[in-house]
XYZ file of C-alpha atoms in Angstrom:
299
model
C 128.940 90.874 109.345
C 125.785 89.502 111.040
C 123.127 90.514 113.583
C 123.995 87.955 116.291
C 120.945 85.827 116.080
C 120.401 82.202 114.529
C 118.592 81.613 111.329
C 114.830 81.776 111.693
C 113.014 78.421 111.626
C 110.572 77.740 108.898
C 106.834 78.025 109.792
C 106.427 74.925 107.990
C 109.134 73.085 109.753
C 107.589 70.092 111.285
C 110.312 68.949 113.460
C 113.052 70.858 115.259
C 111.615 74.094 115.036
C 112.514 76.780 117.521
C 110.665 80.101 117.216
C 112.336 81.994 120.125
C 113.697 84.635 117.558
C 110.900 84.803 115.048
C 109.857 82.647 112.136
C 110.158 82.299 108.273
C 106.833 82.295 106.521
C 109.049 82.240 102.847
C 108.641 79.475 100.330
C 110.667 78.918 97.159
C 108.586 80.231 94.143
C 106.033 82.069 96.154
C 104.308 85.093 94.787
C 102.178 88.217 96.085
C 99.538 87.235 93.910
C 97.801 83.923 93.552
C 99.647 82.303 90.942
C 97.788 80.676 88.151
C 100.119 77.396 87.738
C 100.971 75.845 91.077
C 103.283 73.046 91.847
C 102.783 70.353 90.473
C 100.886 71.596 87.556
C 103.068 74.684 87.042
C 106.155 76.121 89.111
C 104.937 78.496 91.662
C 104.233 77.894 95.383
C 100.561 77.368 96.545
C 102.080 79.553 99.582
C 101.498 83.230 98.080
C 101.254 86.321 100.317
C 97.955 85.788 101.365
C 98.429 82.360 102.703
C 101.632 83.533 104.311
C 99.844 86.258 106.309
C 97.225 83.591 107.113
C 99.964 81.753 108.608
C 101.466 84.521 110.537
C 97.845 85.369 111.923
C 97.503 81.612 113.264
C 101.023 81.646 114.310
C 100.583 84.750 116.270
C 97.713 83.281 118.032
C 98.828 79.569 118.542
C 102.121 80.259 119.792
C 100.510 82.201 122.977
C 98.238 79.399 123.447
C 101.131 76.982 123.699
C 103.078 79.282 126.015
C 99.971 79.491 128.385
C 99.607 75.580 128.524
C 103.496 75.151 129.265
C 105.265 71.983 129.005
C 108.426 71.244 126.607
C 107.348 73.512 123.718
C 106.342 76.639 125.495
C 110.068 77.841 125.693
C 110.317 77.679 121.839
C 107.610 79.889 121.231
C 108.344 83.774 121.050
C 106.972 86.069 124.144
C 103.387 87.986 123.360
C 105.653 91.372 123.620
C 107.946 90.197 120.854
C 105.407 90.751 118.185
C 105.057 94.689 118.318
C 108.753 94.866 118.669
C 109.739 92.677 115.897
C 111.131 93.464 112.504
C 108.725 92.140 109.648
C 110.830 91.884 106.587
C 109.658 91.221 102.938
C 111.473 90.306 99.668
C 108.655 89.065 97.387
C 107.618 90.119 93.856
C 110.261 88.942 91.286
C 108.310 85.771 90.963
C 105.238 88.074 90.120
C 107.091 89.180 86.989
C 108.532 85.910 86.343
C 105.215 84.450 86.175
C 104.152 86.731 83.491
C 106.962 86.286 81.565
C 107.000 82.476 81.483
C 102.908 82.961 81.261
C 103.545 84.170 77.275
C 102.819 87.437 78.696
C 104.427 90.357 76.865
C 107.010 92.791 78.839
C 104.000 95.570 78.419
C 101.640 93.283 79.887
C 103.797 92.401 82.938
C 104.313 96.008 83.403
C 100.790 96.685 83.228
C 99.902 94.052 86.061
C 102.403 95.740 88.437
C 99.755 98.155 90.109
C 97.468 95.202 91.181
C 100.663 93.309 92.207
C 101.192 96.117 94.673
C 97.701 96.745 95.549
C 97.809 93.032 96.977
C 101.260 93.843 98.649
C 99.866 96.657 100.396
C 96.967 95.180 101.726
C 98.979 92.431 103.271
C 100.987 94.938 105.324
C 98.207 96.730 106.439
C 96.635 93.383 107.365
C 99.825 92.694 109.509
C 100.144 96.275 110.972
C 96.747 95.445 112.205
C 97.906 92.585 114.233
C 100.218 94.724 115.931
C 103.625 94.936 113.526
C 105.313 98.258 113.813
C 108.511 97.806 111.787
C 108.870 96.729 108.393
C 111.974 96.193 106.440
C 111.268 95.791 102.435
C 113.339 94.976 100.043
C 112.668 96.069 96.244
C 113.056 93.252 93.541
C 116.452 92.406 91.789
C 117.791 92.609 88.359
C 115.709 89.692 86.967
C 117.173 90.233 83.484
C 120.386 89.208 84.622
C 119.528 85.900 85.735
C 120.181 82.761 83.947
C 116.722 81.413 83.490
C 115.627 84.829 81.821
C 118.688 84.876 79.534
C 118.468 81.144 78.337
C 114.862 81.382 78.019
C 114.753 84.953 75.875
C 117.971 85.025 74.061
C 116.841 87.463 71.575
C 115.926 90.031 74.279
C 117.958 93.138 73.864
C 121.209 93.038 76.262
C 122.679 96.042 78.195
C 126.576 96.543 78.237
C 126.776 93.947 80.976
C 125.129 91.250 79.252
C 121.826 91.370 81.094
C 118.104 91.378 79.244
C 117.509 95.122 79.283
C 113.731 94.831 78.841
C 113.353 92.235 81.897
C 115.325 94.895 83.982
C 113.376 97.568 82.821
C 110.045 96.019 84.411
C 112.056 95.135 87.793
C 113.051 98.960 87.878
C 109.316 99.990 87.174
C 108.059 97.315 89.728
C 110.758 98.995 92.214
C 109.488 102.718 91.230
C 105.928 101.824 92.072
C 106.798 99.740 95.315
C 108.710 102.871 96.447
C 105.364 104.969 95.932
C 103.369 102.315 97.611
C 105.675 102.651 100.593
C 105.366 106.424 100.749
C 101.502 105.527 100.598
C 101.722 103.167 103.305
C 103.517 105.783 105.561
C 100.898 107.864 105.437
C 98.196 105.308 106.193
C 100.140 103.540 108.698
C 101.367 106.759 111.003
C 102.969 104.648 113.775
C 105.010 102.604 111.283
C 108.629 102.237 110.658
C 108.961 101.424 107.038
C 112.470 100.996 105.547
C 112.655 100.569 101.608
C 115.746 98.871 100.613
C 117.360 99.026 97.132
C 118.690 95.599 96.810
C 118.354 95.931 92.833
C 121.216 98.335 92.971
C 123.401 96.077 95.013
C 122.918 92.848 93.005
C 123.508 94.797 89.745
C 126.785 95.768 90.962
C 127.851 92.155 90.980
C 126.904 92.102 86.900
C 128.824 95.442 86.341
C 131.932 94.779 88.513
C 131.947 91.270 89.535
C 136.042 91.238 89.807
C 136.085 94.353 91.998
C 133.867 92.429 94.869
C 135.887 88.925 94.098
C 133.393 87.278 91.793
C 133.642 85.738 88.225
C 131.095 84.681 85.762
C 128.001 86.505 87.172
C 125.781 85.262 84.083
C 126.649 81.706 84.540
C 124.695 79.306 86.914
C 127.076 77.490 89.339
C 124.902 74.410 89.592
C 123.393 73.743 86.222
C 123.702 72.171 82.844
C 123.792 73.160 79.274
C 124.600 76.116 76.867
C 126.066 79.568 77.360
C 124.519 80.095 81.014
C 124.859 76.454 82.052
C 120.895 76.572 82.679
C 118.299 74.625 81.210
C 114.671 74.727 81.968
C 114.497 70.692 81.385
C 117.050 69.785 84.040
C 118.000 71.704 87.314
C 120.552 71.736 89.911
C 120.418 68.304 91.599
C 118.909 66.617 88.491
C 120.381 64.094 86.220
C 120.948 64.246 82.357
C 122.259 61.673 79.835
C 125.257 62.820 78.113
C 126.564 60.218 75.482
C 124.813 57.502 77.193
C 125.893 58.217 80.475
C 123.747 59.531 83.285
C 125.297 62.638 84.693
C 124.418 64.294 88.060
C 124.088 68.051 87.729
C 125.707 69.410 90.528
C 127.818 72.471 91.722
C 130.883 74.188 89.974
C 134.238 74.109 91.620
C 134.185 77.292 93.243
C 130.743 78.764 94.369
C 132.361 81.045 96.653
C 133.345 83.120 93.669
C 129.972 82.448 92.019
C 127.116 85.057 91.882
C 124.351 82.671 90.636
C 123.908 79.180 92.119
C 121.090 77.251 90.266
C 119.932 80.027 87.429
C 117.518 81.802 89.774
C 118.697 82.214 93.249
C 122.027 83.655 94.310
C 124.930 81.911 95.865
C 125.440 81.950 99.409
C 128.523 84.149 98.857
C 126.781 86.598 96.926
C 123.759 86.719 99.308
C 126.193 87.580 102.154
C 127.723 90.479 100.051
C 124.382 91.792 99.371
C 123.506 91.496 103.208
C 126.950 93.307 104.170
C 125.914 96.109 101.737
C 122.153 96.429 102.672
C 122.530 96.034 106.779
C 124.535 99.267 106.998
C 121.563 101.543 105.582
C 123.580 102.694 102.815
C 120.848 101.410 100.429
C 117.891 102.559 102.515
C 115.285 104.864 102.635
C 115.580 106.259 105.329
C 119.341 105.514 105.662
C 119.086 103.696 108.868
C 121.177 100.365 109.319
C 119.527 97.092 109.933
C 119.857 97.138 113.867
C 118.045 100.451 114.036
C 115.015 99.359 111.706
C 112.622 99.147 114.507
C 112.852 102.880 115.367
C 110.960 105.757 113.628
C 112.905 108.415 111.953
């Protein structure tokens, strides 16, 4: 099931971009707060949420300048009246938790950082609202303790009955509880906004609880990776090479990615993402319980 629209062009695409239906400001490894270890010195994107907001602010202004100028690029820009009618989607926060875990913070310290992370998130939503946004579709964060990069790095962490690292999932659930509280406050502060909170955590966790029911297998094992119980190593990732018995081996995909949950130790496979989208787009996991196609209407 889809919504009948093409994938959004990334804002950072320098060639072949078409912003007629919107723009994608996401980058891999991006966070809500400014990360302390930015690529290449660390593993996190320089395009944290404040920067993405600035990019959107510039995009909104400059796209209309291009439309007014006319010429061959004008038709690739969104119309002015699309901005207040658009749906603004957010799926961010897991990397803020990951940065804490991999920055030698304890689970308790990461938990204690959540209110500040969400204060920064709420501020960005308010700033986007000030630019005319009215409809928001906000994902909570997934079960980070089920991801191979957590499982392989913290092997002594307590496991739940499905093999996930329970203390790390507890932090994700704490984040989600406080995110929901933050959204309640945003609805008060932004009375003209339609804000949908989407429980992605529950849908993703069902893939670990009952993978066979949904046609998946080995949910805790990366499809594209190398090494150990979870087919994941922090030293060599998907698409890299590793020396095995004197031979250089390419780290590529598993044979059947269509039945696997995890792609590279951190991200989900296309098949798993398709499953998640099919579940959440109905509104069954949303508060208020509106389907995606109705998310631009206040309830």
